[in-house]
Amino acid sequence: MNPPSTLYQGLIERYRARLPIASQTKVITLCEGNTALIPLDNLARAVGHDVKIYAKFEGLNPTGSFKDRGMTMAVTQAVSEGSRAIICASTGNTSASAAAYAARAGIRCFVLIPEGKIALGKLAQAMIQGSVVIQIKGNFDDGMRIVKEMATVAPVAIVNSINPYRLQGQKTAAFEIVDVLGRAPDYHCIPVGNAGNISAYWVGFSEYAGVQPKTAACGYCTEYCAFPFPAVTSTRPVMVGYQAAGSAPFIAGHPIAEPETVATAIRIGNPQSWDLAWAAVRESGGWFDSLTDAEILAAQRTLAATEGVFCEPASAIAVAGLVRDLTRGKIRPGSLITCTLTGHGLKDPDTAIKQSGGGMVEVPADSDAVKRAILDNL
Ligand code: F0G
C-alpha cells in the first residue's frame, strides 16, 4: 500500500530533483529534515539593533542532530552500491545517526569514539541501536585517520562527511530556510567542527541562488542532478563559522594537536573539510571566530532560560557568536540572521545539569513547605 500523500517522507523525497539519487534507488529514511525555524524574538529584543533572528533547530531531527540529513543520503547510497557495513569516527552525533540508519537498513555499523569525551545521550543512542562501538584511547582526529585506513582494508563504507553524499543531504537545511523565509538570510551563523556542515549550507544557499559554488567538489553527480538548477532567490548569506577557543584550527590557521572544549561535539583539531569551509567563508564575505567555553555555556543557558530552546553546547556557540558580532557591529543592524542549532540539549544532560546552578529546592512532602517554596521564588 502506498503511504498517504500527506505523509512527509523525508528530505530525499522532498528535494529529489536537486540530489544525486537515481529514481529506482531504495531510500533509507527516518523522515528527517523539515525542522522548525524558530524566531528568537526575546534574544533579538535583548540584543537590540533591530534584527530578526531565527534558529534552525536541527535537534528536532529523528536522532536529535543535523547528521540525519547527511546520513539518509550516505546510507541510501552505500546500500544501493551493495555495502553491508558502514563505519565512522565520531564525537557522538554522527555515531548516533549512523547507528540509526544502519539499523533501519539492516546493515552493520562500526563507530569509533574518543574515550571519555562523548556525551551520554549520544553513547546511549549508538549502543541501543546496535552499532559496534569501538572506543579508542585518542581523539576524533585519531579516529578519523584510522577510519580512512579501515575503508581500504575492510568491506566498510565511510559515512563521515568526507563522503560527498553527506554534504549533499545536509545542503537541504539551507533550502528549507529559504523556502520558509521566502528569501535568503543576510547572515548565517553556524558551529564549525569537522567543517562539513558549513560547506554543505554554502552549497545549498548557492544552488538556491542559481550559482554553482566554487565548493562544488562536494558531490555533484551530473548523472542525476546537473547544474544549472532554477534559482529560487537572488541572494546568498554571509557565512559565519564559530569554533571553541580550545579547538579552533580555522582561527589558528593550522591543525591543533590536542583540541579541548566542553562542547565535545566540536572537539576537533584537524577538520576534514578545510578547503571547502574556507571557500564558503571567503566566497560569502564571511569570517571564522572563536568563543570560550564560558561564553558557549552562557549562551546555552540564555537560550534555554529565555527562549525555551534547549540545544547542546556545540550548538549554542552559534548564538554566542552572533550576539557578540552584533554587539561589536560586525553584523549589520537591521539584518535577517539565521543560525543553526545543530543538536538537542538532551544529548548532553550532564553538562546541562552541572551548569544549571543546582536549581532545585528540597522540601518535606507537605503543602505548607511547597507553598513556602513557591512564594519564596515567585
Ligand atoms: N554541532 C554538533 C552538535 C555536532 O555534532 C557537530 C559535529 C558540529 C556541530 C560540527 O559540524 O563537523 O560539520 O563542522 N559532529 C561530528 C560528530 C563531528 O562526529 O558527530 P561539522
Short mmCIF file of C-alpha atoms and ligand atoms in Angstrom, two decimals:
data_model
loop_
_atom_site.label_atom_id
_atom_site.label_comp_id
_atom_site.label_asym_id
_atom_site.label_seq_id
_atom_site.Cartn_x
_atom_site.Cartn_y
_atom_site.Cartn_z
CA MET A 1 0.00 0.00 0.00
CA ASN A 2 1.31 3.47 -0.82
CA PRO A 3 1.80 5.92 2.07
CA PRO A 4 -0.86 8.65 2.33
CA SER A 5 0.01 11.58 0.07
CA THR A 6 0.06 13.94 3.06
CA LEU A 7 2.81 11.95 4.80
CA TYR A 8 6.15 13.74 4.94
CA GLN A 9 8.63 11.22 3.60
CA GLY A 10 11.96 12.83 4.38
CA LEU A 11 14.29 15.20 2.62
CA ILE A 12 15.26 12.92 -0.26
CA GLU A 13 11.67 12.77 -1.49
CA ARG A 14 11.20 16.49 -0.90
CA TYR A 15 14.34 17.64 -2.72
CA ARG A 16 14.95 14.69 -5.01
CA ALA A 17 15.34 16.88 -8.13
CA ARG A 18 18.38 18.57 -6.57
CA LEU A 19 20.00 15.45 -5.12
CA PRO A 20 22.25 12.89 -6.79
CA ILE A 21 19.94 9.93 -6.48
CA ALA A 22 18.65 7.54 -9.10
CA SER A 23 14.88 7.18 -9.36
CA GLN A 24 14.96 3.41 -8.75
CA THR A 25 17.13 3.64 -5.61
CA LYS A 26 15.52 2.41 -2.40
CA VAL A 27 15.56 5.31 0.06
CA ILE A 28 16.64 4.71 3.68
CA THR A 29 14.84 7.39 5.68
CA LEU A 30 13.61 8.26 9.15
CA CYS A 31 11.59 11.20 7.79
CA GLU A 32 14.45 13.55 8.69
CA GLY A 33 14.53 17.24 7.82
CA ASN A 34 11.59 19.67 7.78
CA THR A 35 12.81 21.02 11.13
CA ALA A 36 11.39 24.13 12.75
CA LEU A 37 12.77 27.59 12.07
CA ILE A 38 12.16 29.22 15.43
CA PRO A 39 12.09 33.01 15.84
CA LEU A 40 14.32 34.11 18.74
CA ASP A 41 12.46 37.33 19.49
CA ASN A 42 13.37 37.56 23.17
CA LEU A 43 17.02 37.27 22.29
CA ALA A 44 16.73 39.81 19.45
CA ARG A 45 14.98 42.27 21.76
CA ALA A 46 17.69 41.85 24.39
CA VAL A 47 20.47 42.50 21.89
CA GLY A 48 18.70 45.40 20.19
CA HIS A 49 19.96 46.55 16.77
CA ASP A 50 16.56 45.91 15.16
CA VAL A 51 17.47 42.44 13.95
CA LYS A 52 15.37 39.38 13.24
CA ILE A 53 16.95 36.12 14.42
CA TYR A 54 15.78 32.60 13.57
CA ALA A 55 17.16 29.31 14.82
CA LYS A 56 17.07 26.31 12.54
CA PHE A 57 16.60 23.76 15.30
CA GLU A 58 18.27 20.65 13.97
CA GLY A 59 17.89 18.97 17.34
CA LEU A 60 14.39 18.16 16.08
CA ASN A 61 15.70 15.58 13.62
CA PRO A 62 14.92 11.90 14.41
CA THR A 63 18.21 11.21 16.20
CA GLY A 64 18.46 14.73 17.60
CA SER A 65 21.03 16.32 15.31
CA PHE A 66 21.63 17.59 11.77
CA LYS A 67 23.62 14.45 10.98
CA ASP A 68 20.43 12.69 9.89
CA ARG A 69 20.24 14.88 6.79
CA GLY A 70 23.56 13.58 5.56
CA MET A 71 23.06 10.07 6.84
CA THR A 72 19.87 9.38 4.85
CA MET A 73 21.84 10.17 1.68
CA ALA A 74 25.07 8.38 2.67
CA VAL A 75 23.37 5.19 3.85
CA THR A 76 20.93 5.16 0.92
CA GLN A 77 23.90 5.40 -1.45
CA ALA A 78 26.02 2.85 0.44
CA VAL A 79 23.19 0.29 0.43
CA SER A 80 22.44 0.92 -3.25
CA GLU A 81 26.10 0.17 -4.01
CA GLY A 82 25.81 -3.13 -2.13
CA SER A 83 27.58 -2.19 1.13
CA ARG A 84 26.77 -4.44 4.05
CA ALA A 85 28.59 -2.31 6.64
CA ILE A 86 29.34 1.33 7.35
CA ILE A 87 31.96 2.97 9.56
CA CYS A 88 32.58 6.41 11.04
CA ALA A 89 34.68 8.26 13.57
CA SER A 90 32.57 10.48 15.75
CA THR A 91 32.37 12.92 18.62
CA GLY A 92 28.93 11.37 19.17
CA ASN A 93 26.20 12.64 16.89
CA THR A 94 27.46 11.02 13.71
CA SER A 95 27.66 7.69 15.51
CA ALA A 96 24.09 8.03 16.83
CA SER A 97 22.81 8.85 13.36
CA ALA A 98 24.86 6.21 11.53
CA ALA A 99 23.68 3.55 14.00
CA ALA A 100 20.04 4.50 13.45
CA TYR A 101 20.17 4.44 9.65
CA ALA A 102 22.18 1.22 9.64
CA ALA A 103 19.57 -0.37 11.90
CA ARG A 104 16.86 0.78 9.50
CA ALA A 105 18.75 -0.62 6.51
CA GLY A 106 19.65 -3.88 8.26
CA ILE A 107 23.40 -3.46 7.84
CA ARG A 108 26.35 -3.40 10.29
CA CYS A 109 27.64 -0.17 11.75
CA PHE A 110 31.05 0.44 13.35
CA VAL A 111 31.68 3.65 15.23
CA LEU A 112 35.00 4.90 16.62
CA ILE A 113 34.61 7.26 19.53
CA PRO A 114 37.14 9.13 21.68
CA GLU A 115 37.44 7.63 25.15
CA GLY A 116 35.52 9.51 27.83
CA LYS A 117 34.74 12.50 25.59
CA ILE A 118 31.32 11.64 24.26
CA ALA A 119 28.08 12.94 25.73
CA LEU A 120 25.97 10.31 27.44
CA GLY A 121 22.86 10.62 25.26
CA LYS A 122 24.86 10.03 22.09
CA LEU A 123 26.57 6.96 23.52
CA ALA A 124 23.20 5.56 24.59
CA GLN A 125 21.85 6.01 21.06
CA ALA A 126 24.79 4.29 19.37
CA MET A 127 24.64 1.39 21.81
CA ILE A 128 20.91 0.66 21.80
CA GLN A 129 20.71 0.99 18.03
CA GLY A 130 23.03 -1.97 17.74
CA SER A 131 26.23 -0.50 16.35
CA VAL A 132 29.63 -1.86 17.30
CA VAL A 133 31.07 0.90 19.48
CA ILE A 134 34.87 0.99 19.39
CA GLN A 135 36.28 3.33 21.99
CA ILE A 136 39.80 4.49 21.18
CA LYS A 137 42.41 5.98 23.51
CA GLY A 138 42.68 9.02 21.31
CA ASN A 139 40.62 11.91 19.98
CA PHE A 140 38.29 12.37 16.99
CA ASP A 141 41.19 13.17 14.66
CA ASP A 142 42.91 9.87 15.55
CA GLY A 143 39.61 8.10 14.87
CA MET A 144 39.23 9.80 11.51
CA ARG A 145 42.74 8.73 10.46
CA ILE A 146 42.05 5.10 11.42
CA VAL A 147 38.63 5.04 9.74
CA LYS A 148 40.17 6.15 6.44
CA GLU A 149 42.65 3.26 6.74
CA MET A 150 39.92 0.74 7.59
CA ALA A 151 37.98 1.53 4.43
CA THR A 152 41.00 0.33 2.44
CA VAL A 153 41.39 -2.97 4.32
CA ALA A 154 37.80 -3.99 5.19
CA PRO A 155 34.44 -4.00 3.31
CA VAL A 156 33.07 -0.92 5.08
CA ALA A 157 31.75 2.34 3.60
CA ILE A 158 32.80 5.57 5.33
CA VAL A 159 29.86 7.75 6.34
CA ASN A 160 31.79 10.67 7.79
CA SER A 161 31.33 13.96 5.99
CA ILE A 162 34.26 13.20 3.67
CA ASN A 163 31.59 11.07 2.00
CA PRO A 164 30.21 13.57 -0.56
CA TYR A 165 26.65 12.27 -0.22
CA ARG A 166 26.64 13.51 3.38
CA LEU A 167 27.09 17.12 2.30
CA GLN A 168 24.51 16.71 -0.42
CA GLY A 169 21.93 15.72 2.19
CA GLN A 170 22.99 18.45 4.59
CA LYS A 171 22.61 21.21 1.98
CA THR A 172 18.83 20.74 2.21
CA ALA A 173 18.77 22.65 5.53
CA ALA A 174 19.66 25.79 3.58
CA PHE A 175 16.86 25.03 1.09
CA GLU A 176 14.36 24.74 3.93
CA ILE A 177 15.44 28.07 5.42
CA VAL A 178 14.91 29.87 2.12
CA ASP A 179 11.66 28.01 1.44
CA VAL A 180 10.27 29.16 4.80
CA LEU A 181 11.57 32.74 4.77
CA GLY A 182 10.86 33.31 1.09
CA ARG A 183 14.38 34.73 0.75
CA ALA A 184 17.94 34.02 1.86
CA PRO A 185 19.03 35.44 5.23
CA ASP A 186 21.63 38.22 5.32
CA TYR A 187 23.88 36.19 7.63
CA HIS A 188 24.01 32.54 8.54
CA CYS A 189 25.84 31.63 11.76
CA ILE A 190 26.95 28.05 12.37
CA PRO A 191 29.23 25.98 14.63
CA VAL A 192 32.31 24.51 12.95
CA GLY A 193 34.00 21.24 13.91
CA ASN A 194 34.95 18.91 11.10
CA ALA A 195 33.67 21.71 8.81
CA GLY A 196 31.31 19.66 6.64
CA ASN A 197 28.13 21.44 7.64
CA ILE A 198 29.22 25.00 6.88
CA SER A 199 30.38 23.73 3.48
CA ALA A 200 27.06 21.99 2.87
CA TYR A 201 24.99 25.06 3.77
CA TRP A 202 27.03 27.14 1.34
CA VAL A 203 26.34 24.66 -1.42
CA GLY A 204 22.62 24.79 -0.57
CA PHE A 205 22.37 28.58 -0.40
CA SER A 206 24.38 28.87 -3.62
CA GLU A 207 22.25 26.37 -5.51
CA TYR A 208 19.09 28.19 -4.49
CA ALA A 209 20.62 31.41 -5.82
CA GLY A 210 21.35 29.63 -9.10
CA VAL A 211 25.11 29.88 -8.52
CA GLN A 212 27.45 26.94 -8.71
CA PRO A 213 29.73 27.45 -5.70
CA LYS A 214 33.46 27.00 -6.01
CA THR A 215 32.91 24.36 -3.35
CA ALA A 216 31.12 22.27 -5.95
CA ALA A 217 33.62 19.46 -5.44
CA CYS A 218 31.37 18.11 -2.72
CA GLY A 219 29.43 15.52 -4.50
CA TYR A 220 27.82 16.80 -7.65
CA CYS A 221 26.81 13.99 -9.82
CA THR A 222 25.91 15.17 -13.26
CA GLU A 223 24.06 11.96 -13.98
CA TYR A 224 21.14 12.74 -11.67
CA CYS A 225 21.29 16.46 -10.85
CA ALA A 226 23.28 18.72 -13.11
CA PHE A 227 23.68 22.47 -12.92
CA PRO A 228 22.09 24.86 -13.59
CA PHE A 229 19.17 24.41 -11.21
CA PRO A 230 16.43 27.04 -11.35
CA ALA A 231 17.18 29.92 -8.96
CA VAL A 232 14.76 30.33 -6.07
CA THR A 233 16.25 33.51 -4.62
CA SER A 234 18.67 36.17 -5.81
CA THR A 235 20.97 36.48 -2.79
CA ARG A 236 23.23 34.38 -0.59
CA PRO A 237 24.03 34.98 3.08
CA VAL A 238 27.34 35.91 4.62
CA MET A 239 28.59 32.70 6.25
CA VAL A 240 29.99 32.97 9.77
CA GLY A 241 31.63 29.94 11.40
CA TYR A 242 32.33 29.67 15.13
CA GLN A 243 34.79 27.39 16.89
CA ALA A 244 35.54 26.69 20.53
CA ALA A 245 38.65 28.57 21.68
CA GLY A 246 40.46 25.36 22.66
CA SER A 247 39.64 23.68 19.32
CA ALA A 248 39.95 26.46 16.78
CA PRO A 249 42.18 25.39 13.88
CA PHE A 250 40.47 27.84 11.49
CA ILE A 251 41.49 30.71 13.74
CA ALA A 252 44.99 29.35 14.29
CA GLY A 253 45.36 28.71 10.56
CA HIS A 254 46.66 25.19 11.14
CA PRO A 255 45.56 21.90 12.78
CA ILE A 256 45.50 21.73 16.58
CA ALA A 257 47.17 18.65 18.09
CA GLU A 258 45.28 18.47 21.39
CA PRO A 259 41.86 20.12 20.97
CA GLU A 260 39.89 20.70 24.16
CA THR A 261 36.43 22.13 24.90
CA VAL A 262 33.32 21.46 26.95
CA ALA A 263 31.47 21.37 23.61
CA THR A 264 32.68 17.83 22.90
CA ALA A 265 30.78 17.65 19.58
CA ILE A 266 33.26 20.13 18.08
CA ARG A 267 36.38 18.95 19.89
CA ILE A 268 38.22 18.55 16.58
CA GLY A 269 41.71 19.74 15.70
CA ASN A 270 42.12 18.63 12.11
CA PRO A 271 38.94 19.40 10.13
CA GLN A 272 38.50 17.26 7.03
CA SER A 273 36.61 19.89 5.00
CA TRP A 274 39.30 22.55 5.48
CA ASP A 275 39.35 23.88 1.91
CA LEU A 276 35.59 23.70 1.39
CA ALA A 277 34.90 25.64 4.58
CA TRP A 278 37.47 28.32 3.73
CA ALA A 279 35.94 28.62 0.26
CA ALA A 280 32.46 29.08 1.78
CA VAL A 281 33.65 31.80 4.14
CA ARG A 282 35.74 33.62 1.51
CA GLU A 283 33.15 33.43 -1.28
CA SER A 284 30.42 34.72 1.02
CA GLY A 285 32.48 37.54 2.54
CA GLY A 286 32.20 35.90 5.96
CA TRP A 287 34.60 35.03 8.76
CA PHE A 288 35.58 32.49 11.42
CA ASP A 289 35.83 33.35 15.07
CA SER A 290 36.20 31.54 18.38
CA LEU A 291 34.45 31.62 21.74
CA THR A 292 35.47 30.41 25.18
CA ASP A 293 33.76 27.54 26.97
CA ALA A 294 32.29 30.06 29.42
CA GLU A 295 30.72 32.04 26.57
CA ILE A 296 29.36 28.86 24.99
CA LEU A 297 27.75 27.67 28.23
CA ALA A 298 26.31 31.11 28.97
CA ALA A 299 24.62 31.12 25.55
CA GLN A 300 23.24 27.63 26.13
CA ARG A 301 21.73 28.80 29.43
CA THR A 302 20.32 32.02 27.98
CA LEU A 303 18.71 30.23 25.07
CA ALA A 304 17.11 27.64 27.34
CA ALA A 305 16.01 30.09 30.02
CA THR A 306 14.77 32.95 27.83
CA GLU A 307 13.55 31.18 24.68
CA GLY A 308 12.75 27.67 25.91
CA VAL A 309 15.10 26.24 23.30
CA PHE A 310 17.43 23.58 24.73
CA CYS A 311 20.36 22.83 22.47
CA GLU A 312 23.68 21.17 23.17
CA PRO A 313 26.76 23.30 23.96
CA ALA A 314 28.30 22.98 20.49
CA SER A 315 25.10 24.41 19.01
CA ALA A 316 24.92 27.32 21.43
CA ILE A 317 28.21 28.63 20.09
CA ALA A 318 26.34 29.96 17.03
CA VAL A 319 24.14 32.11 19.26
CA ALA A 320 27.06 33.20 21.46
CA GLY A 321 28.94 34.25 18.35
CA LEU A 322 26.13 36.09 16.63
CA VAL A 323 25.27 38.06 19.76
CA ARG A 324 28.90 39.09 20.16
CA ASP A 325 29.28 40.02 16.50
CA LEU A 326 26.09 42.07 16.63
CA THR A 327 27.33 43.89 19.71
CA ARG A 328 30.68 44.55 18.05
CA GLY A 329 28.99 45.84 14.90
CA LYS A 330 30.40 43.09 12.64
CA ILE A 331 26.83 42.04 11.83
CA ARG A 332 24.87 45.00 10.45
CA PRO A 333 21.84 46.36 12.34
CA GLY A 334 18.51 45.61 10.67
CA SER A 335 19.73 42.23 9.38
CA LEU A 336 17.86 38.99 8.96
CA ILE A 337 20.02 36.40 10.69
CA THR A 338 19.66 32.63 10.82
CA CYS A 339 21.70 30.27 12.93
CA THR A 340 21.88 26.50 13.08
CA LEU A 341 21.29 24.81 16.41
CA THR A 342 22.95 21.59 15.38
CA GLY A 343 21.93 19.23 18.18
CA HIS A 344 19.42 18.77 21.01
CA GLY A 345 20.28 19.63 24.59
CA LEU A 346 19.12 16.21 25.77
CA LYS A 347 22.19 14.74 24.10
CA ASP A 348 24.33 16.02 26.95
CA PRO A 349 22.32 16.04 30.19
CA ASP A 350 25.43 16.01 32.40
CA THR A 351 26.68 19.38 31.18
CA ALA A 352 23.20 20.89 31.39
CA ILE A 353 22.64 19.78 34.98
CA LYS A 354 26.15 20.80 36.02
CA GLN A 355 25.74 24.31 34.70
CA SER A 356 22.10 24.89 35.68
CA GLY A 357 23.23 26.13 39.09
CA GLY A 358 21.62 23.31 41.08
CA GLY A 359 18.21 24.91 40.56
CA MET A 360 16.32 22.52 42.83
CA VAL A 361 14.51 23.35 46.05
CA GLU A 362 14.29 20.43 48.51
CA VAL A 363 11.40 20.46 50.97
CA PRO A 364 9.43 17.95 53.07
CA ALA A 365 6.40 16.37 51.38
CA ASP A 366 3.81 18.72 52.87
CA SER A 367 1.80 21.51 51.31
CA ASP A 368 3.00 24.25 53.67
CA ALA A 369 6.59 23.66 52.70
CA VAL A 370 5.76 23.58 48.99
CA LYS A 371 3.68 26.74 49.33
CA ARG A 372 6.60 28.48 51.03
CA ALA A 373 8.92 27.34 48.23
CA ILE A 374 6.52 28.80 45.64
CA LEU A 375 6.06 32.13 47.40
CA ASP A 376 9.81 32.49 48.04
CA ASN A 377 10.51 32.01 44.36
CA LEU A 378 7.75 33.98 42.66
N1 F0G B 1 27.36 20.65 16.21
C1 F0G B 1 27.17 19.37 16.60
C2 F0G B 1 26.11 19.11 17.61
C3 F0G B 1 27.97 18.35 16.05
O1 F0G B 1 27.76 17.10 16.44
C4 F0G B 1 28.96 18.66 15.12
C5 F0G B 1 29.83 17.63 14.57
C6 F0G B 1 29.10 20.01 14.74
C7 F0G B 1 28.29 20.97 15.31
C8 F0G B 1 30.11 20.45 13.73
O2 F0G B 1 29.72 20.14 12.44
O3 F0G B 1 31.70 18.79 11.82
O4 F0G B 1 30.10 19.58 10.09
O5 F0G B 1 31.62 21.19 11.25
N2 F0G B 1 29.87 16.44 15.00
C9 F0G B 1 30.60 15.36 14.38
C10 F0G B 1 30.25 14.04 15.02
C11 F0G B 1 31.99 15.57 14.10
O6 F0G B 1 31.07 13.11 15.00
O7 F0G B 1 29.13 13.87 15.49
P1 F0G B 1 30.85 19.91 11.31
#
